[in-house]
Short mmCIF file of C-alpha atoms in Angstrom, two decimals:
data_model
loop_
_atom_site.label_atom_id
_atom_site.label_comp_id
_atom_site.label_asym_id
_atom_site.label_seq_id
_atom_site.Cartn_x
_atom_site.Cartn_y
_atom_site.Cartn_z
CA MET A 1 15.32 27.12 -15.94
CA ASP A 2 11.89 27.64 -14.38
CA VAL A 3 10.39 26.23 -17.57
CA LEU A 4 12.79 23.26 -17.52
CA PHE A 5 11.93 22.53 -13.87
CA TRP A 6 8.19 22.29 -14.58
CA GLN A 7 8.78 20.43 -17.82
CA LEU A 8 10.66 17.74 -15.85
CA VAL A 9 7.74 17.39 -13.46
CA HIS A 10 5.37 17.00 -16.44
CA LEU A 11 7.56 14.35 -18.08
CA LEU A 12 7.80 12.31 -14.89
CA LEU A 13 4.05 12.48 -14.30
CA ARG A 14 3.48 11.33 -17.86
CA ASP A 15 5.77 8.35 -17.25
CA GLY A 16 3.75 7.14 -14.27
CA TYR A 17 5.32 9.01 -11.37
CA ARG A 18 3.06 10.45 -8.70
CA ILE A 19 3.57 13.57 -6.64
CA ALA A 20 4.33 12.50 -3.07
CA GLN A 21 4.96 15.95 -1.63
CA LEU A 22 4.92 19.52 -2.90
CA SER A 23 6.15 22.58 -1.04
CA GLU A 24 3.90 25.60 -0.57
CA ARG A 25 6.01 27.73 -2.90
CA GLY A 26 6.25 24.94 -5.45
CA ASP A 27 10.06 25.05 -5.59
CA GLU A 28 10.49 21.53 -4.14
CA ILE A 29 8.62 18.49 -5.41
CA TRP A 30 9.00 14.83 -4.42
CA LEU A 31 7.82 12.29 -6.98
CA GLU A 32 7.61 8.53 -6.55
CA SER A 33 7.61 5.81 -9.17
CA GLY A 34 5.10 2.99 -9.18
CA HIS A 35 7.72 0.37 -10.03
CA TRP A 36 7.41 -2.55 -7.61
CA ARG A 37 10.86 -4.10 -7.90
CA ARG A 38 12.94 -0.96 -8.27
CA PRO A 39 11.12 1.96 -6.66
CA THR A 40 12.57 5.43 -7.11
CA LEU A 41 12.05 8.72 -5.35
CA VAL A 42 12.94 11.87 -7.27
CA ARG A 43 13.34 15.16 -5.46
CA LEU A 44 13.26 18.17 -7.79
CA VAL A 45 14.42 21.50 -6.38
CA ARG A 46 14.37 24.83 -8.19
CA ALA A 47 16.98 26.85 -6.30
CA ASP A 48 20.02 29.05 -6.88
CA PHE A 49 22.84 28.57 -4.38
CA ASP A 50 25.63 31.12 -4.67
CA TRP A 51 28.01 29.07 -2.52
CA SER A 52 28.64 25.34 -2.29
CA ARG A 53 28.19 25.41 1.49
CA SER A 54 24.45 26.01 1.04
CA LEU A 55 24.30 23.17 -1.47
CA ARG A 56 26.20 20.83 0.88
CA LEU A 57 23.89 21.61 3.80
CA ASP A 58 20.80 20.93 1.71
CA ILE A 59 22.21 17.64 0.40
CA GLU A 60 23.13 16.49 3.91
CA TYR A 61 19.73 17.47 5.30
CA THR A 62 17.92 15.54 2.57
CA TRP A 63 20.19 12.51 2.93
CA GLN A 64 19.55 12.37 6.69
CA LEU A 65 15.82 12.73 6.07
CA ILE A 66 15.84 9.73 3.74
CA ARG A 67 17.97 7.70 6.16
CA GLN A 68 15.38 8.27 8.89
CA MET A 69 12.81 6.54 6.67
CA ASN A 70 14.85 3.31 7.16
CA GLY A 71 14.40 2.40 3.51
CA ARG A 72 10.60 2.21 3.91
CA LYS A 73 9.85 4.16 0.75
CA ILE A 74 12.55 2.73 -1.48
CA GLY A 75 13.33 -0.77 -0.28
CA LYS A 76 16.14 -3.00 -1.47
CA GLY A 77 17.44 -1.99 -4.87
CA GLY A 78 15.65 1.35 -4.89
CA ARG A 79 17.21 4.76 -5.08
CA VAL A 80 16.65 8.43 -4.40
CA VAL A 81 17.67 10.98 -7.00
CA ASN A 82 18.12 14.50 -5.66
CA VAL A 83 18.00 17.00 -8.54
CA TYR A 84 18.77 20.72 -8.37
CA VAL A 85 17.74 22.94 -11.26
CA MET A 86 19.76 26.19 -11.23
CA ALA A 87 20.42 29.07 -13.55
CA TYR A 88 24.10 29.01 -12.57
CA PRO A 89 26.11 26.68 -10.29
CA PRO A 90 27.77 27.88 -7.07
CA VAL A 91 30.74 30.15 -7.68
CA ASP A 92 33.18 27.98 -5.68
CA ASP A 93 34.08 24.28 -5.98
CA TRP A 94 30.98 22.09 -5.84
CA GLU A 95 31.57 19.10 -8.14
CA PHE A 96 32.96 16.90 -5.34
CA LEU A 97 29.57 17.13 -3.57
CA VAL A 98 27.80 15.28 -6.38
CA SER A 99 30.58 13.05 -7.69
CA LYS A 100 29.57 9.90 -5.78
CA PRO A 101 26.23 8.52 -4.52
CA LEU A 102 25.68 8.36 -0.77
CA PRO A 103 24.69 5.02 0.82
CA LEU A 104 21.16 4.31 2.03
CA PRO A 105 20.03 1.66 4.56
CA GLY A 106 18.48 -1.37 2.90
CA ALA A 107 19.28 -0.19 -0.63
CA ALA A 108 21.94 -2.73 -1.52
CA ASP A 109 22.46 -1.69 -5.13
CA GLY A 110 20.72 1.68 -4.99
CA GLY A 111 21.73 4.88 -3.28
CA PHE A 112 21.26 8.60 -2.89
CA GLU A 113 22.33 10.34 -6.11
CA THR A 114 22.58 14.11 -6.50
CA LEU A 115 22.52 15.89 -9.86
CA LEU A 116 22.95 19.59 -10.44
CA ILE A 117 21.41 20.83 -13.68
CA HIS A 118 22.32 24.36 -14.78
CA SER A 119 22.25 26.31 -17.99
CA GLY A 120 25.71 25.08 -18.99
CA ASN A 121 25.20 21.30 -18.57
CA ALA A 122 21.45 20.76 -19.03
CA ASP A 123 21.67 18.40 -22.03
CA GLU A 124 24.31 16.19 -20.41
CA MET A 125 22.56 16.03 -17.03
CA LEU A 126 19.16 15.28 -18.54
CA LEU A 127 20.65 12.23 -20.27
CA ARG A 128 22.22 11.09 -17.02
CA LEU A 129 19.02 11.65 -15.07
CA GLY A 130 17.07 9.70 -17.70
CA ASP A 131 19.52 6.80 -17.41
CA LEU A 132 19.26 6.77 -13.61
CA ILE A 133 15.49 6.60 -13.47
CA GLY A 134 14.78 4.88 -16.77
CA VAL A 135 12.77 7.72 -18.30
CA SER A 136 13.34 9.48 -21.61
CA LEU A 137 13.64 13.17 -20.73
CA ARG A 138 13.32 15.34 -23.82
CA PRO A 139 11.79 18.68 -22.89
CA GLN A 140 10.24 20.64 -25.74
CA PRO A 141 12.30 23.72 -26.69
CA LEU A 142 10.61 27.08 -26.23
CA ALA A 143 9.34 28.85 -29.30
CA GLU A 144 11.22 32.04 -30.03
CA GLU A 145 8.19 34.22 -29.48
CA ALA A 146 7.14 32.46 -26.25
CA ASP A 147 7.28 34.28 -22.95
CA PRO A 148 9.22 31.93 -20.60
CA PHE A 149 7.59 33.39 -17.49
CA ALA A 150 4.10 32.77 -18.91
CA VAL A 151 5.04 29.26 -20.01
CA ALA A 152 6.46 28.43 -16.55
CA GLU A 153 3.30 29.70 -14.86
CA ARG A 154 1.10 27.65 -17.19
CA LEU A 155 3.12 24.49 -16.55
CA LYS A 156 3.06 25.16 -12.82
CA HIS A 157 -0.72 25.60 -12.89
CA GLU A 158 -1.13 22.29 -14.73
CA VAL A 159 1.07 20.47 -12.19
CA LEU A 160 -0.81 21.94 -9.24
CA THR A 161 -4.09 20.93 -10.85
CA GLU A 162 -2.78 17.38 -11.28
CA TRP A 163 -1.58 17.38 -7.65
CA ARG A 164 -5.03 18.33 -6.41
CA ARG A 165 -6.60 15.69 -8.67
CA GLN A 166 -4.30 13.00 -7.27
CA ARG A 167 -5.08 13.94 -3.69
CA GLU A 168 -8.82 13.88 -4.39
CA GLU A 169 -8.48 10.49 -6.11
CA GLU A 170 -6.61 9.09 -3.12
CA ARG A 171 -9.22 10.47 -0.75
CA ARG A 172 -11.99 8.80 -2.77
CA LEU A 173 -10.15 5.47 -2.65
CA PHE A 174 -10.61 5.38 1.12
CA ASP A 175 -14.24 6.42 1.01
CA TYR A 176 -15.80 4.36 -1.79
CA GLY A 177 -18.23 2.17 0.12
CA LYS A 178 -20.46 2.42 3.16
CA PRO A 179 -19.78 -0.06 6.00
CA VAL A 180 -23.16 -1.81 5.79
CA PHE A 181 -22.12 -5.47 6.03
CA THR A 182 -19.53 -4.78 8.72
CA LYS A 183 -22.24 -3.58 11.07
CA LEU A 184 -24.59 -6.38 10.03
CA LEU A 185 -21.94 -9.04 10.66
CA ILE A 186 -21.26 -7.60 14.12
CA ILE A 187 -24.98 -7.81 14.93
CA VAL A 188 -25.08 -11.44 13.72
CA GLN A 189 -22.00 -12.34 15.81
CA VAL A 190 -23.46 -10.84 18.98
CA ALA A 191 -26.89 -12.39 18.33
CA MET A 192 -25.39 -15.85 17.82
CA PHE A 193 -23.32 -15.48 20.98
CA LEU A 194 -26.50 -14.76 22.93
CA VAL A 195 -28.16 -17.80 21.33
CA LEU A 196 -25.22 -19.99 22.37
CA GLU A 197 -25.33 -18.65 25.93
CA TRP A 198 -29.09 -19.18 26.09
CA SER A 199 -28.75 -22.75 24.78
CA GLY A 200 -26.22 -23.91 27.36
CA GLY A 201 -23.10 -21.78 27.06
CA SER A 202 -20.73 -20.66 24.31
CA THR A 203 -17.92 -22.75 25.82
CA ASN A 204 -20.01 -25.94 25.84
CA PRO A 205 -18.68 -28.27 23.08
CA ASP A 206 -22.08 -29.87 22.52
CA VAL A 207 -23.73 -26.47 22.01
CA LEU A 208 -20.98 -25.35 19.64
CA ILE A 209 -21.25 -28.53 17.58
CA HIS A 210 -25.03 -28.25 17.48
CA TYR A 211 -24.90 -24.72 16.06
CA GLY A 212 -22.25 -25.39 13.42
CA ALA A 213 -18.73 -25.14 14.84
CA LYS A 214 -15.88 -26.72 12.90
CA PHE A 215 -15.86 -30.38 13.89
CA ASN A 216 -13.85 -32.57 11.55
CA PRO A 217 -15.81 -35.85 11.90
CA LEU A 218 -19.08 -34.14 10.94
CA ILE A 219 -17.47 -32.28 8.03
CA GLU A 220 -16.09 -35.61 6.80
CA ALA A 221 -19.62 -37.01 7.16
CA GLY A 222 -20.85 -34.44 4.65
CA GLU A 223 -21.90 -31.42 6.72
CA TRP A 224 -20.16 -29.02 4.33
CA TRP A 225 -21.88 -25.92 5.76
CA ARG A 226 -19.51 -26.15 8.71
CA PHE A 227 -16.89 -24.53 6.46
CA LEU A 228 -18.93 -21.30 6.81
CA THR A 229 -20.96 -21.39 10.00
CA PRO A 230 -17.98 -21.16 12.42
CA MET A 231 -17.49 -17.54 11.30
CA VAL A 232 -20.43 -16.36 13.40
CA LEU A 233 -19.76 -18.47 16.50
CA HIS A 234 -17.44 -17.50 19.36
CA ILE A 235 -16.13 -19.38 22.35
CA GLY A 236 -16.46 -17.17 25.42
CA LEU A 237 -17.00 -13.45 25.89
CA LEU A 238 -13.32 -12.47 25.46
CA HIS A 239 -13.17 -14.28 22.12
CA LEU A 240 -16.28 -12.42 20.97
CA LEU A 241 -15.01 -9.01 22.11
CA THR A 242 -11.58 -9.30 20.48
CA ASN A 243 -12.99 -10.46 17.16
CA THR A 244 -15.79 -7.91 17.22
CA PHE A 245 -13.41 -5.01 17.78
CA ALA A 246 -11.08 -6.35 15.08
CA LEU A 247 -13.98 -6.74 12.66
CA TYR A 248 -15.21 -3.22 13.42
CA TYR A 249 -11.91 -1.48 12.69
CA LEU A 250 -10.70 -3.67 9.84
CA GLY A 251 -14.14 -4.16 8.33
CA MET A 252 -14.82 -0.44 8.21
CA THR A 253 -11.58 0.16 6.34
CA VAL A 254 -11.90 -2.74 3.90
CA GLU A 255 -15.57 -2.12 3.12
CA ARG A 256 -14.84 1.56 2.42
CA LEU A 257 -11.99 0.55 0.12
CA TYR A 258 -13.70 -2.27 -1.78
CA GLY A 259 -17.41 -1.54 -1.46
CA SER A 260 -20.01 -3.67 0.29
CA LEU A 261 -20.45 -6.54 -2.18
CA ARG A 262 -16.72 -7.02 -2.73
CA PHE A 263 -16.19 -6.86 1.03
CA LEU A 264 -18.77 -9.60 1.60
CA VAL A 265 -17.15 -11.84 -1.04
CA ILE A 266 -13.73 -11.30 0.56
CA TYR A 267 -15.02 -11.95 4.07
CA ILE A 268 -16.92 -15.14 3.24
CA THR A 269 -14.11 -16.49 1.04
CA ALA A 270 -11.54 -15.80 3.76
CA GLY A 271 -13.75 -17.47 6.35
CA PHE A 272 -14.08 -20.54 4.13
CA PHE A 273 -10.32 -20.75 3.54
CA GLY A 274 -9.67 -20.28 7.26
CA THR A 275 -11.98 -23.16 8.18
CA LEU A 276 -10.57 -25.30 5.36
CA ALA A 277 -7.01 -24.78 6.62
CA SER A 278 -8.12 -25.55 10.16
CA PHE A 279 -9.88 -28.69 8.91
CA LEU A 280 -6.68 -29.83 7.19
CA PHE A 281 -4.18 -29.08 9.95
CA THR A 282 -6.08 -28.89 13.25
CA PRO A 283 -8.24 -31.79 14.50
CA SER A 284 -9.72 -29.92 17.46
CA LEU A 285 -13.11 -28.27 17.65
CA SER A 286 -12.95 -24.59 16.67
CA ALA A 287 -15.08 -21.55 15.89
CA GLY A 288 -14.70 -17.82 15.43
CA ALA A 289 -14.35 -15.06 12.87
CA SER A 290 -10.55 -14.94 13.13
CA GLY A 291 -9.93 -16.55 9.75
CA ALA A 292 -12.28 -14.11 8.02
CA ILE A 293 -10.73 -11.20 9.92
CA PHE A 294 -7.26 -12.28 8.80
CA GLY A 295 -8.74 -12.26 5.30
CA LEU A 296 -9.37 -8.55 5.76
CA PHE A 297 -5.66 -8.18 6.47
CA GLY A 298 -5.08 -10.05 3.22
CA ALA A 299 -7.35 -7.63 1.37
CA LEU A 300 -5.35 -4.70 2.73
CA LEU A 301 -2.12 -6.38 1.63
CA TYR A 302 -3.58 -6.77 -1.85
CA PHE A 303 -4.43 -3.08 -1.85
CA GLY A 304 -0.75 -2.52 -1.08
CA THR A 305 0.27 -4.38 -4.24
CA VAL A 306 -1.86 -2.02 -6.33
CA TYR A 307 -1.01 1.23 -4.51
CA ARG A 308 2.32 0.40 -2.92
CA HIS A 309 3.48 3.89 -2.01
CA LEU A 310 0.07 5.04 -0.83
CA PHE A 311 -0.25 1.87 1.27
CA PHE A 312 3.07 2.37 3.06
CA ARG A 313 2.48 6.11 3.39
CA THR A 314 -0.76 5.50 5.27
CA MET A 315 -1.36 2.15 6.99
CA GLY A 316 1.14 -0.29 5.48
CA MET A 317 3.61 -0.73 8.32
CA ASN A 318 0.80 -1.00 10.88
CA VAL A 319 -0.93 -3.72 8.84
CA VAL A 320 2.26 -5.73 8.32
CA SER A 321 3.22 -5.37 12.00
CA LEU A 322 -0.20 -6.53 13.21
CA ILE A 323 -0.11 -9.58 10.94
CA VAL A 324 3.33 -10.59 12.17
CA ILE A 325 2.46 -9.99 15.84
CA ASN A 326 -0.78 -11.96 15.63
CA LEU A 327 0.84 -14.90 13.84
CA LEU A 328 3.69 -15.00 16.37
CA PHE A 329 1.15 -14.78 19.19
CA GLY A 330 -0.69 -17.72 17.67
CA LEU A 331 2.51 -19.76 17.56
CA LEU A 332 3.46 -19.02 21.16
CA VAL A 333 0.07 -19.30 22.85
CA PRO A 334 -1.60 -22.74 22.93
CA GLY A 335 -5.20 -23.10 21.83
CA ILE A 336 -5.04 -20.54 18.99
CA ASP A 337 -5.88 -21.87 15.53
CA ASN A 338 -2.98 -20.39 13.56
CA ALA A 339 -3.72 -22.60 10.56
CA GLY A 340 -7.12 -20.93 10.29
CA HIS A 341 -5.50 -17.50 10.52
CA ILE A 342 -3.02 -18.24 7.73
CA GLY A 343 -5.71 -19.84 5.58
CA GLY A 344 -7.93 -16.79 6.03
CA LEU A 345 -5.06 -14.45 5.18
CA ILE A 346 -4.39 -16.30 1.93
CA GLY A 347 -8.08 -16.56 1.08
CA GLY A 348 -8.68 -12.86 1.69
CA PHE A 349 -5.71 -11.89 -0.46
CA LEU A 350 -6.84 -14.10 -3.36
CA ALA A 351 -10.47 -13.00 -3.06
CA ALA A 352 -9.41 -9.34 -3.11
CA GLY A 353 -7.34 -10.07 -6.21
CA ALA A 354 -10.32 -11.74 -7.88
CA VAL A 355 -12.79 -8.90 -7.23
CA HIS A 356 -10.08 -6.20 -7.43
CA LEU A 357 -10.65 -2.57 -6.48
CA PRO A 358 -13.72 -0.60 -7.60
CA LYS A 359 -13.39 1.15 -10.96
CA HIS A 360 -9.95 -0.42 -11.50
CA ALA A 361 -10.49 -3.58 -13.55
CA ALA A 362 -7.40 -5.71 -14.21
CA TRP A 363 -8.81 -8.77 -15.91
CA GLY A 364 -5.59 -10.74 -16.25
CA ARG A 365 -4.69 -10.23 -12.62
CA GLN A 366 -8.24 -11.01 -11.50
CA PHE A 367 -8.37 -14.23 -13.52
CA ARG A 368 -5.07 -15.43 -12.07
CA ALA A 369 -6.24 -14.72 -8.51
CA LEU A 370 -9.57 -16.49 -9.13
CA ALA A 371 -7.85 -19.49 -10.70
CA ALA A 372 -5.40 -19.71 -7.80
CA ALA A 373 -8.25 -19.54 -5.26
CA VAL A 374 -10.29 -22.24 -7.03
CA LEU A 375 -7.29 -24.56 -7.46
CA LEU A 376 -6.18 -24.08 -3.86
CA ALA A 377 -9.68 -24.73 -2.52
CA ALA A 378 -10.12 -27.79 -4.75
CA ALA A 379 -6.74 -29.18 -3.68
CA GLY A 380 -7.56 -28.59 -0.01
CA LEU A 381 -10.94 -30.33 -0.29
CA TRP A 382 -9.41 -33.23 -2.21
CA VAL A 383 -6.75 -33.74 0.44
CA GLY A 384 -9.24 -33.31 3.29
CA PHE A 385 -11.79 -35.81 1.97
CA ARG A 386 -9.34 -38.31 0.51
#
């Protein structure tokens, strides 16, 4: 059964599952699928419970643990499959503990399923487990001369090696690039603010218009560069400070994830889309890096579509919460250009899709994102200059 336990881990890894958590002794492993619409968590436990009470307590503990996640890891339609691999089942009545799935919050058609695989029902339970998670589970039988203890140790070593490789790969994802342009953009923002103050004040409309703020009549007159120049202009010290801090924290993260050149493309594209949306929906004078900064949120959301579980395991809920809070704040507080924020968010997401993540080309996905960005920009310009 030790061999079967590690063979199951191997088969799931081969089918695209990733190790989410592994106990120190290696007798409990959580694996997560990469399926977007129907995510699945599989908990594999190699244990021998003599009495059903111990099994019941472990099932209840795990069920409560999953319930505390509030469906974050599985979502609507997902499920958790709790699998025990045992040499022999408990000596007293235990079947009622695994006869029905337990409900989970947010998982309308999913649930918490428990399977107990032992030496007497392995073939039947492997078929059922395969049906639940959509994976063909056909472990290779041991050769007659094979030492099962040696085989189990070899399989365990291979799994642990893969676990370390995954963790190193995830670490490298967050440390690919150096935040060069983030720092440079901050310097440019501060320098331009000082220029505005020196020239008559950053809150003076004439000064802002002179240095390139978004002003619809001049854009309609052909000053197209005003789709980009507002990104480095700020109206008042508070505006500068809030955007500079946001750029520092978000920019550092996005530039490390995507690399410097991709980051710059995302930032400029998001800034353009933010100004374009403001041009279409807001007639007032405006400036600021907010649209481009919201584009960095969009880039993080795109990262979440590629590495869904990693995203929600690390920063996902914080990113989503900040987007919602900022958009609601923009709706409730007058004078905030929410159209620019939404435009930047969309532009950043599409730009991130077009450049994609380093060393992870997805040409079909990139082409669709690029085509969507070009068509959306062309449509916006056509409507704006009609």
